[in-house]
Amino acid sequence: MNIKYVNKEAIIDNVEKFGFANIEVGAEVDLFSEIEKIKKEKNAIILAHYYQEPDIQDVADYIGDSLGLAQQAEKTEADIIVFAGVHFMAETAKILNPAKKVLLPDLNAGCSLADSAPPVAFKAFKEAHPDHLVISYINCSAGIKALSDIICTSSNAEKIIESLPKQQKIIFAPDKNLGAYLIKKTGRNMVLWNGACMVHEIFSVEKLIKLKVRHPNAKVIAHPECEEPILSLADFIGSTTGLLKFSKSSEASEFIVVTETGILHQMQKSAPNKTFIPAPPENNCACNDCPHMKLNTLEKLYLCMKYELPEIIMDEELRILSKKPINRMLEISAHYNL
Ligand code: 13P
Ligand code: SF4
């Protein structure tokens, strides 16, 4: 039995924020079995992104990339969706499920990429390009989604761009690195918003080259949110699900993984005899751990399921406007069987 001590700070933080009553500070709780119990009692489902800590991945009902998570959120029959990920992901689940309760263990779990596109500035940018269609990466706020024509993720972006007529002018937002990668892949000249993910921009080319020299047989697998000099060193580029599938099916036995380190948990589980080496960041910190994703902990997950807080609440007008481009993404993805 895995007993975890309920951390005093985590509880006090939540008491202050949400006024939870009657919390037994310092109580010993078997978080894994309690979470399973609450899931059944409340007909709740836990959807987790690969960047979550291993304990959270292990209690999740579904673990996936942004597209998979949105598809699961759309089809679930659970009454409560507990989103172990960041705010834009839980918000997307709420946009698709207005009648369901959507919970996020820590409301501060944001995203540097989503923050790099404030809706007011983006609206002006869009107005400066009136004949352009807007494709936005799902890593953005509902405000940006409402200003977009189609949403995409790293696993369907190429297909979505290619499904549009060749002469269609396109704005791609908010990730300039993914945008540049897609321009190269599709040959389409898109106008890019100048946003980026702090985690995927931290990798060091110099250290990666040195690591490759030390591991000559290792395949370098990278997420397309990385900058071009890093991507040019990669043997395979894909979404988190794409990287996981590649590492499982590839004949190689060693991989240098250039994305957030949370994905290594599933890589190691699906191929226990293979070796996965996290790519080194520029400095000596653990900067390739997403500080937003890692705000969620098993304790906070348990507390949020127990007290059904914090909950994602949305303005209905914004929800309706932001749902249209998500629906377009889901329709195109279904058409291509993605
Ligand atoms: P995917 O899991 O869709 O590849 O996205 C990666 C990411 O950065 C999510 O925040
Ligand atoms: Fe946002 Fe980057 Fe963290 Fe993903 S890894 S949630 S894009 S900051």
mmCIF file of C-alpha atoms and ligand atoms in Angstrom:
data_model
loop_
_atom_site.group_PDB
_atom_site.id
_atom_site.type_symbol
_atom_site.label_atom_id
_atom_site.label_comp_id
_atom_site.label_asym_id
_atom_site.label_seq_id
_atom_site.Cartn_x
_atom_site.Cartn_y
_atom_site.Cartn_z
ATOM 1 C CA MET A 1 0.000 0.000 0.000
ATOM 2 C CA ASN A 2 1.385 3.416 -0.971
ATOM 3 C CA ILE A 3 0.842 5.780 1.923
ATOM 4 C CA LYS A 4 1.549 9.431 1.291
ATOM 5 C CA TYR A 5 1.574 12.035 3.995
ATOM 6 C CA VAL A 6 -0.762 14.907 3.230
ATOM 7 C CA ASN A 7 1.532 17.894 3.105
ATOM 8 C CA LYS A 8 0.677 20.698 5.481
ATOM 9 C CA GLU A 9 1.639 23.512 3.077
ATOM 10 C CA ALA A 10 -0.442 22.064 0.242
ATOM 11 C CA ILE A 11 -3.468 21.927 2.500
ATOM 12 C CA ILE A 12 -2.989 25.332 4.076
ATOM 13 C CA ASP A 13 -2.486 26.858 0.626
ATOM 14 C CA ASN A 14 -5.819 25.385 -0.465
ATOM 15 C CA VAL A 15 -7.585 26.334 2.770
ATOM 16 C CA GLU A 16 -6.542 29.937 2.226
ATOM 17 C CA LYS A 17 -7.494 29.936 -1.427
ATOM 18 C CA PHE A 18 -10.751 28.062 -1.307
ATOM 19 C CA GLY A 19 -11.817 27.977 2.321
ATOM 20 C CA PHE A 20 -11.909 24.186 2.622
ATOM 21 C CA ALA A 21 -13.437 23.316 5.967
ATOM 22 C CA ASN A 22 -12.579 20.524 8.410
ATOM 23 C CA ILE A 23 -9.313 19.454 6.810
ATOM 24 C CA GLU A 24 -7.307 17.203 9.038
ATOM 25 C CA VAL A 25 -3.832 18.707 8.697
ATOM 26 C CA GLY A 26 -1.167 16.056 8.999
ATOM 27 C CA ALA A 27 -3.573 13.147 8.420
ATOM 28 C CA GLU A 28 -2.081 10.099 6.782
ATOM 29 C CA VAL A 29 -3.982 9.142 3.687
ATOM 30 C CA ASP A 30 -3.404 6.426 1.123
ATOM 31 C CA LEU A 31 -3.734 8.848 -1.740
ATOM 32 C CA PHE A 32 -3.805 6.185 -4.452
ATOM 33 C CA SER A 33 -6.703 4.191 -2.985
ATOM 34 C CA GLU A 34 -8.597 7.325 -1.842
ATOM 35 C CA ILE A 35 -8.399 8.765 -5.348
ATOM 36 C CA GLU A 36 -9.713 5.488 -6.810
ATOM 37 C CA LYS A 37 -12.568 5.519 -4.274
ATOM 38 C CA ILE A 38 -13.558 9.114 -5.090
ATOM 39 C CA LYS A 39 -13.454 8.369 -8.823
ATOM 40 C CA LYS A 40 -16.097 5.654 -8.386
ATOM 41 C CA GLU A 41 -18.240 7.540 -5.846
ATOM 42 C CA LYS A 42 -18.408 10.694 -7.967
ATOM 43 C CA ASN A 43 -18.226 9.189 -11.471
ATOM 44 C CA ALA A 44 -15.080 11.217 -12.082
ATOM 45 C CA ILE A 45 -12.434 10.694 -14.747
ATOM 46 C CA ILE A 46 -8.794 11.791 -14.498
ATOM 47 C CA LEU A 47 -7.277 12.996 -17.769
ATOM 48 C CA ALA A 48 -3.525 13.549 -17.507
ATOM 49 C CA HIS A 49 -0.895 14.982 -19.815
ATOM 50 C CA TYR A 50 2.425 13.138 -20.249
ATOM 51 C CA TYR A 51 4.248 15.998 -18.525
ATOM 52 C CA GLN A 52 2.574 15.293 -15.181
ATOM 53 C CA GLU A 53 4.572 13.680 -12.374
ATOM 54 C CA PRO A 54 4.696 9.841 -12.519
ATOM 55 C CA ASP A 55 2.333 9.346 -9.522
ATOM 56 C CA ILE A 56 -0.373 11.361 -11.273
ATOM 57 C CA GLN A 57 0.124 9.468 -14.533
ATOM 58 C CA ASP A 58 -0.280 6.217 -12.595
ATOM 59 C CA VAL A 59 -3.728 7.152 -11.196
ATOM 60 C CA ALA A 60 -5.007 8.667 -14.460
ATOM 61 C CA ASP A 61 -7.738 7.018 -16.529
ATOM 62 C CA TYR A 62 -6.268 8.424 -19.700
ATOM 63 C CA ILE A 63 -2.787 9.832 -20.400
ATOM 64 C CA GLY A 64 -2.181 11.597 -23.674
ATOM 65 C CA ASP A 65 -1.068 14.501 -25.802
ATOM 66 C CA SER A 66 -3.182 17.616 -26.272
ATOM 67 C CA LEU A 67 -5.213 16.146 -29.149
ATOM 68 C CA GLY A 68 -5.904 12.869 -27.356
ATOM 69 C CA LEU A 69 -6.918 14.723 -24.209
ATOM 70 C CA ALA A 70 -9.337 16.985 -26.101
ATOM 71 C CA GLN A 71 -10.843 13.943 -27.865
ATOM 72 C CA GLN A 72 -11.282 12.116 -24.544
ATOM 73 C CA ALA A 73 -12.806 15.214 -22.950
ATOM 74 C CA GLU A 74 -15.289 15.428 -25.826
ATOM 75 C CA LYS A 75 -16.494 11.837 -25.515
ATOM 76 C CA THR A 76 -16.407 11.138 -21.772
ATOM 77 C CA GLU A 77 -19.591 10.200 -19.950
ATOM 78 C CA ALA A 78 -18.157 11.019 -16.526
ATOM 79 C CA ASP A 79 -19.893 13.700 -14.444
ATOM 80 C CA ILE A 80 -16.615 15.244 -13.292
ATOM 81 C CA ILE A 81 -13.487 15.747 -15.411
ATOM 82 C CA VAL A 82 -10.370 16.106 -13.291
ATOM 83 C CA PHE A 83 -7.733 17.621 -15.537
ATOM 84 C CA ALA A 84 -4.181 16.870 -14.553
ATOM 85 C CA GLY A 85 -2.513 19.306 -16.888
ATOM 86 C CA VAL A 86 -2.401 23.067 -17.337
ATOM 87 C CA HIS A 87 -5.147 25.674 -17.461
ATOM 88 C CA PHE A 88 -5.676 25.860 -21.251
ATOM 89 C CA MET A 89 -6.195 22.071 -21.322
ATOM 90 C CA ALA A 90 -8.808 22.092 -18.555
ATOM 91 C CA GLU A 91 -10.427 25.133 -20.183
ATOM 92 C CA THR A 92 -10.653 23.224 -23.488
ATOM 93 C CA ALA A 93 -12.391 20.369 -21.639
ATOM 94 C CA LYS A 94 -14.871 22.882 -20.156
ATOM 95 C CA ILE A 95 -15.483 24.492 -23.570
ATOM 96 C CA LEU A 96 -16.464 21.043 -24.855
ATOM 97 C CA ASN A 97 -18.465 20.105 -21.735
ATOM 98 C CA PRO A 98 -20.388 23.060 -20.313
ATOM 99 C CA ALA A 99 -22.667 20.842 -18.234
ATOM 100 C CA LYS A 100 -19.846 18.920 -16.561
ATOM 101 C CA LYS A 101 -17.748 19.971 -13.615
ATOM 102 C CA VAL A 102 -14.117 20.421 -14.741
ATOM 103 C CA LEU A 103 -11.481 20.532 -12.000
ATOM 104 C CA LEU A 104 -7.813 21.546 -12.157
ATOM 105 C CA PRO A 105 -5.689 20.601 -9.097
ATOM 106 C CA ASP A 106 -3.868 23.961 -9.137
ATOM 107 C CA LEU A 107 -5.454 26.958 -10.855
ATOM 108 C CA ASN A 108 -2.013 28.591 -11.127
ATOM 109 C CA ALA A 109 -0.881 25.895 -13.564
ATOM 110 C CA GLY A 110 -0.635 28.193 -16.580
ATOM 111 C CA CYS A 111 1.537 28.048 -19.697
ATOM 112 C CA SER A 112 4.271 30.444 -20.854
ATOM 113 C CA LEU A 113 3.285 29.843 -24.471
ATOM 114 C CA ALA A 114 -0.391 30.651 -23.851
ATOM 115 C CA ASP A 115 0.697 33.750 -21.893
ATOM 116 C CA SER A 116 2.792 34.934 -24.850
ATOM 117 C CA ALA A 117 -0.410 35.764 -26.768
ATOM 118 C CA PRO A 118 -2.608 38.319 -24.979
ATOM 119 C CA PRO A 119 -5.997 38.532 -26.778
ATOM 120 C CA VAL A 120 -6.074 42.370 -27.122
ATOM 121 C CA ALA A 121 -2.671 42.488 -28.867
ATOM 122 C CA PHE A 122 -3.545 39.440 -30.950
ATOM 123 C CA LYS A 123 -6.812 41.031 -32.120
ATOM 124 C CA ALA A 124 -4.843 44.030 -33.476
ATOM 125 C CA PHE A 125 -2.363 41.638 -35.175
ATOM 126 C CA LYS A 126 -5.250 39.773 -36.792
ATOM 127 C CA GLU A 127 -6.850 43.033 -37.976
ATOM 128 C CA ALA A 128 -3.550 43.983 -39.637
ATOM 129 C CA HIS A 129 -3.879 40.815 -41.772
ATOM 130 C CA PRO A 130 -7.566 40.947 -42.787
ATOM 131 C CA ASP A 131 -7.440 38.350 -45.592
ATOM 132 C CA HIS A 132 -5.752 35.693 -43.416
ATOM 133 C CA LEU A 133 -7.294 32.665 -41.779
ATOM 134 C CA VAL A 134 -6.148 32.091 -38.183
ATOM 135 C CA ILE A 135 -4.846 28.689 -37.116
ATOM 136 C CA SER A 136 -4.003 28.636 -33.414
ATOM 137 C CA TYR A 137 -2.124 25.992 -31.526
ATOM 138 C CA ILE A 138 -4.292 24.640 -28.697
ATOM 139 C CA ASN A 139 -1.749 26.065 -26.181
ATOM 140 C CA CYS A 140 -3.571 29.399 -25.973
ATOM 141 C CA SER A 141 -6.307 31.032 -23.917
ATOM 142 C CA ALA A 142 -10.019 30.848 -24.732
ATOM 143 C CA GLY A 143 -9.714 34.528 -25.733
ATOM 144 C CA ILE A 144 -7.264 33.582 -28.517
ATOM 145 C CA LYS A 145 -9.342 30.549 -29.501
ATOM 146 C CA ALA A 146 -12.364 32.834 -29.915
ATOM 147 C CA LEU A 147 -10.322 34.925 -32.398
ATOM 148 C CA SER A 148 -9.232 31.832 -34.365
ATOM 149 C CA ASP A 149 -10.735 29.900 -37.281
ATOM 150 C CA ILE A 150 -9.194 26.504 -36.550
ATOM 151 C CA ILE A 151 -7.339 25.097 -33.540
ATOM 152 C CA CYS A 152 -4.562 22.555 -34.009
ATOM 153 C CA THR A 153 -2.163 20.517 -31.910
ATOM 154 C CA SER A 154 1.334 19.302 -32.712
ATOM 155 C CA SER A 155 -0.095 15.982 -33.934
ATOM 156 C CA ASN A 156 -2.618 17.350 -36.446
ATOM 157 C CA ALA A 157 -1.224 20.780 -37.450
ATOM 158 C CA GLU A 158 0.368 19.573 -40.687
ATOM 159 C CA LYS A 159 -2.833 17.864 -41.889
ATOM 160 C CA ILE A 160 -4.953 20.872 -40.933
ATOM 161 C CA ILE A 161 -2.729 23.285 -42.888
ATOM 162 C CA GLU A 162 -2.651 20.941 -45.876
ATOM 163 C CA SER A 163 -6.454 20.615 -45.841
ATOM 164 C CA LEU A 164 -6.722 24.325 -46.760
ATOM 165 C CA PRO A 165 -6.538 25.609 -50.356
ATOM 166 C CA LYS A 166 -2.942 26.473 -51.430
ATOM 167 C CA GLN A 167 -3.761 30.164 -52.002
ATOM 168 C CA GLN A 168 -5.303 30.594 -48.512
ATOM 169 C CA LYS A 169 -3.258 33.084 -46.470
ATOM 170 C CA ILE A 170 -2.661 31.910 -42.901
ATOM 171 C CA ILE A 171 -1.719 33.424 -39.543
ATOM 172 C CA PHE A 172 -0.219 30.786 -37.224
ATOM 173 C CA ALA A 173 -0.219 31.495 -33.476
ATOM 174 C CA PRO A 174 1.100 31.537 -30.828
ATOM 175 C CA ASP A 175 4.209 29.312 -31.213
ATOM 176 C CA LYS A 176 6.799 30.707 -33.649
ATOM 177 C CA ASN A 177 8.958 27.556 -33.378
ATOM 178 C CA LEU A 178 6.157 25.143 -34.231
ATOM 179 C CA GLY A 179 5.066 27.638 -36.910
ATOM 180 C CA ALA A 180 8.555 27.734 -38.477
ATOM 181 C CA TYR A 181 8.710 23.931 -38.413
ATOM 182 C CA LEU A 182 5.298 23.722 -40.141
ATOM 183 C CA ILE A 183 6.321 26.259 -42.811
ATOM 184 C CA LYS A 184 9.284 23.997 -43.602
ATOM 185 C CA LYS A 185 7.137 20.819 -43.621
ATOM 186 C CA THR A 186 4.200 22.138 -45.647
ATOM 187 C CA GLY A 187 5.939 24.744 -47.840
ATOM 188 C CA ARG A 188 3.189 27.231 -46.856
ATOM 189 C CA ASN A 189 4.300 30.762 -46.100
ATOM 190 C CA MET A 190 2.413 31.570 -42.876
ATOM 191 C CA VAL A 191 2.510 34.779 -40.830
ATOM 192 C CA LEU A 192 3.757 33.849 -37.350
ATOM 193 C CA TRP A 193 2.896 35.278 -33.941
ATOM 194 C CA ASN A 194 6.058 35.733 -31.855
ATOM 195 C CA GLY A 195 5.348 33.324 -28.971
ATOM 196 C CA ALA A 196 7.299 30.393 -27.533
ATOM 197 C CA CYS A 197 7.373 27.777 -24.783
ATOM 198 C CA MET A 198 9.946 28.466 -22.061
ATOM 199 C CA VAL A 199 10.640 24.749 -21.578
ATOM 200 C CA HIS A 200 11.325 23.894 -25.229
ATOM 201 C CA GLU A 201 13.510 26.966 -25.787
ATOM 202 C CA ILE A 202 15.906 26.057 -22.982
ATOM 203 C CA PHE A 203 17.739 23.168 -24.670
ATOM 204 C CA SER A 204 21.402 23.691 -25.470
ATOM 205 C CA VAL A 205 22.663 22.836 -28.978
ATOM 206 C CA GLU A 206 26.237 22.577 -27.737
ATOM 207 C CA LYS A 207 25.366 20.165 -24.925
ATOM 208 C CA LEU A 208 23.133 18.126 -27.222
ATOM 209 C CA ILE A 209 25.982 17.703 -29.727
ATOM 210 C CA LYS A 210 28.317 16.591 -26.903
ATOM 211 C CA LEU A 211 25.682 14.123 -25.672
ATOM 212 C CA LYS A 212 25.292 12.715 -29.193
ATOM 213 C CA VAL A 213 29.050 12.156 -29.356
ATOM 214 C CA ARG A 214 28.931 10.230 -26.070
ATOM 215 C CA HIS A 215 25.943 8.168 -27.289
ATOM 216 C CA PRO A 216 26.587 7.639 -31.031
ATOM 217 C CA ASN A 217 23.803 5.052 -31.391
ATOM 218 C CA ALA A 218 21.127 7.084 -29.644
ATOM 219 C CA LYS A 219 18.258 8.529 -31.690
ATOM 220 C CA VAL A 220 17.487 12.167 -30.941
ATOM 221 C CA ILE A 221 13.720 12.642 -30.651
ATOM 222 C CA ALA A 222 12.364 16.183 -30.281
ATOM 223 C CA HIS A 223 9.123 18.091 -29.867
ATOM 224 C CA PRO A 224 8.395 20.682 -32.602
ATOM 225 C CA GLU A 225 8.107 23.450 -29.974
ATOM 226 C CA CYS A 226 11.954 23.384 -29.909
ATOM 227 C CA GLU A 227 13.984 25.925 -31.879
ATOM 228 C CA GLU A 228 15.230 25.092 -35.381
ATOM 229 C CA PRO A 229 18.930 24.482 -34.474
ATOM 230 C CA ILE A 230 17.768 21.776 -32.033
ATOM 231 C CA LEU A 231 15.257 20.298 -34.496
ATOM 232 C CA SER A 232 17.959 20.115 -37.176
ATOM 233 C CA LEU A 233 19.796 17.616 -34.920
ATOM 234 C CA ALA A 234 16.740 15.385 -34.431
ATOM 235 C CA ASP A 235 16.188 11.963 -36.001
ATOM 236 C CA PHE A 236 12.468 12.196 -35.288
ATOM 237 C CA ILE A 237 10.162 15.149 -34.538
ATOM 238 C CA GLY A 238 6.664 14.712 -33.169
ATOM 239 C CA SER A 239 4.016 15.416 -30.534
ATOM 240 C CA THR A 240 4.421 13.717 -27.170
ATOM 241 C CA THR A 241 2.315 10.767 -28.396
ATOM 242 C CA GLY A 242 4.369 10.693 -31.602
ATOM 243 C CA LEU A 243 7.631 10.589 -29.633
ATOM 244 C CA LEU A 244 6.306 7.834 -27.367
ATOM 245 C CA LYS A 245 5.143 5.684 -30.302
ATOM 246 C CA PHE A 246 8.437 6.199 -32.145
ATOM 247 C CA SER A 247 10.523 5.244 -29.114
ATOM 248 C CA LYS A 248 8.482 2.059 -28.683
ATOM 249 C CA SER A 249 8.513 0.913 -32.312
ATOM 250 C CA SER A 250 12.052 2.009 -33.253
ATOM 251 C CA GLU A 251 14.766 -0.639 -33.406
ATOM 252 C CA ALA A 252 17.119 1.697 -31.572
ATOM 253 C CA SER A 253 17.691 0.998 -27.897
ATOM 254 C CA GLU A 254 18.870 4.438 -26.786
ATOM 255 C CA PHE A 255 17.128 7.788 -27.136
ATOM 256 C CA ILE A 256 17.965 11.400 -26.302
ATOM 257 C CA VAL A 257 14.605 12.947 -25.489
ATOM 258 C CA VAL A 258 14.245 16.662 -26.251
ATOM 259 C CA THR A 259 11.042 17.647 -24.508
ATOM 260 C CA GLU A 260 9.667 17.932 -20.967
ATOM 261 C CA THR A 261 10.953 15.098 -18.779
ATOM 262 C CA GLY A 262 7.514 13.817 -17.660
ATOM 263 C CA ILE A 263 7.204 11.818 -20.897
ATOM 264 C CA LEU A 264 10.116 9.584 -19.832
ATOM 265 C CA HIS A 265 7.852 7.787 -17.365
ATOM 266 C CA GLN A 266 5.637 6.335 -20.121
ATOM 267 C CA MET A 267 8.622 5.750 -22.435
ATOM 268 C CA GLN A 268 10.345 3.692 -19.771
ATOM 269 C CA LYS A 269 7.108 1.824 -18.981
ATOM 270 C CA SER A 270 6.385 0.947 -22.602
ATOM 271 C CA ALA A 271 9.986 -0.088 -23.377
ATOM 272 C CA PRO A 272 11.644 -1.110 -20.088
ATOM 273 C CA ASN A 273 14.777 -2.435 -21.779
ATOM 274 C CA LYS A 274 15.523 0.780 -23.639
ATOM 275 C CA THR A 275 17.489 3.760 -22.338
ATOM 276 C CA PHE A 276 16.035 7.267 -22.342
ATOM 277 C CA ILE A 277 18.294 10.242 -21.732
ATOM 278 C CA PRO A 278 16.737 13.672 -21.109
ATOM 279 C CA ALA A 279 18.355 16.344 -23.305
ATOM 280 C CA PRO A 280 20.323 18.897 -21.270
ATOM 281 C CA PRO A 281 19.056 22.434 -20.765
ATOM 282 C CA GLU A 282 21.227 25.543 -21.222
ATOM 283 C CA ASN A 283 21.999 25.907 -17.493
ATOM 284 C CA ASN A 284 22.347 23.392 -14.716
ATOM 285 C CA CYS A 285 18.806 23.633 -13.343
ATOM 286 C CA ALA A 286 15.915 21.297 -14.106
ATOM 287 C CA CYS A 287 14.531 23.824 -16.612
ATOM 288 C CA ASN A 288 13.222 21.103 -18.889
ATOM 289 C CA ASP A 289 10.649 20.335 -16.194
ATOM 290 C CA CYS A 290 7.642 22.540 -16.978
ATOM 291 C CA PRO A 291 7.111 24.631 -13.814
ATOM 292 C CA HIS A 292 3.405 24.960 -14.653
ATOM 293 C CA MET A 293 2.750 21.264 -15.261
ATOM 294 C CA LYS A 294 4.690 20.373 -12.132
ATOM 295 C CA LEU A 295 2.514 22.600 -9.906
ATOM 296 C CA ASN A 296 0.041 19.716 -9.806
ATOM 297 C CA THR A 297 0.829 17.069 -7.201
ATOM 298 C CA LEU A 298 -0.904 13.885 -6.101
ATOM 299 C CA GLU A 299 -1.953 15.632 -2.875
ATOM 300 C CA LYS A 300 -3.532 18.531 -4.724
ATOM 301 C CA LEU A 301 -5.219 16.066 -7.065
ATOM 302 C CA TYR A 302 -6.733 14.226 -4.100
ATOM 303 C CA LEU A 303 -7.862 17.443 -2.400
ATOM 304 C CA CYS A 304 -9.397 18.824 -5.565
ATOM 305 C CA MET A 305 -11.369 15.604 -6.103
ATOM 306 C CA LYS A 306 -12.480 15.475 -2.466
ATOM 307 C CA TYR A 307 -13.621 19.125 -2.293
ATOM 308 C CA GLU A 308 -14.457 19.534 -6.009
ATOM 309 C CA LEU A 309 -12.304 22.655 -6.146
ATOM 310 C CA PRO A 310 -10.761 24.543 -7.903
ATOM 311 C CA GLU A 311 -13.282 24.415 -10.720
ATOM 312 C CA ILE A 312 -13.012 25.904 -14.220
ATOM 313 C CA ILE A 313 -15.777 28.466 -14.653
ATOM 314 C CA MET A 314 -16.278 30.169 -18.020
ATOM 315 C CA ASP A 315 -18.177 33.048 -19.499
ATOM 316 C CA GLU A 316 -20.826 31.412 -21.751
ATOM 317 C CA GLU A 317 -20.392 33.835 -24.665
ATOM 318 C CA LEU A 318 -16.624 33.233 -24.724
ATOM 319 C CA ARG A 319 -17.173 29.480 -24.417
ATOM 320 C CA ILE A 320 -19.444 29.405 -27.480
ATOM 321 C CA LEU A 321 -17.044 31.535 -29.551
ATOM 322 C CA SER A 322 -14.010 29.430 -28.589
ATOM 323 C CA LYS A 323 -15.801 26.126 -29.242
ATOM 324 C CA LYS A 324 -16.233 26.711 -32.999
ATOM 325 C CA PRO A 325 -12.519 26.454 -33.951
ATOM 326 C CA ILE A 326 -12.046 23.480 -31.602
ATOM 327 C CA ASN A 327 -14.947 21.698 -33.297
ATOM 328 C CA ARG A 328 -13.327 22.354 -36.685
ATOM 329 C CA MET A 329 -10.117 20.772 -35.414
ATOM 330 C CA LEU A 330 -11.965 17.720 -34.080
ATOM 331 C CA GLU A 331 -13.900 17.307 -37.355
ATOM 332 C CA ILE A 332 -10.751 17.527 -39.526
ATOM 333 C CA SER A 333 -8.920 15.139 -37.171
ATOM 334 C CA ALA A 334 -11.793 12.625 -37.350
ATOM 335 C CA HIS A 335 -11.792 12.915 -41.168
ATOM 336 C CA TYR A 336 -8.089 11.979 -41.286
ATOM 337 C CA ASN A 337 -8.442 9.382 -38.539
ATOM 338 C CA LEU A 338 -6.015 11.227 -36.260
HETATM 339 P P1 13P B 1 1.564 17.721 -27.025
HETATM 340 O O1 13P B 1 1.425 16.796 -25.878
HETATM 341 O O2 13P B 1 0.255 17.907 -27.724
HETATM 342 O O3 13P B 1 2.643 17.286 -27.949
HETATM 343 O O4 13P B 1 1.937 19.167 -26.452
HETATM 344 C C1 13P B 1 3.083 19.394 -25.728
HETATM 345 C C2 13P B 1 2.960 20.529 -24.790
HETATM 346 O O5 13P B 1 3.823 21.345 -24.649
HETATM 347 C C3 13P B 1 1.774 20.617 -23.986
HETATM 348 O O6 13P B 1 1.853 21.699 -23.171
HETATM 349 FE FE1 SF4 B 2 3.181 25.529 -21.785
HETATM 350 FE FE2 SF4 B 2 5.602 24.729 -22.473
HETATM 351 FE FE3 SF4 B 2 4.621 24.012 -20.119
HETATM 352 FE FE4 SF4 B 2 3.615 22.954 -22.374
HETATM 353 S S1 SF4 B 2 5.665 22.660 -21.597
HETATM 354 S S2 SF4 B 2 2.481 23.756 -20.631
HETATM 355 S S3 SF4 B 2 3.800 24.683 -23.789
HETATM 356 S S4 SF4 B 2 5.079 26.101 -20.776
#
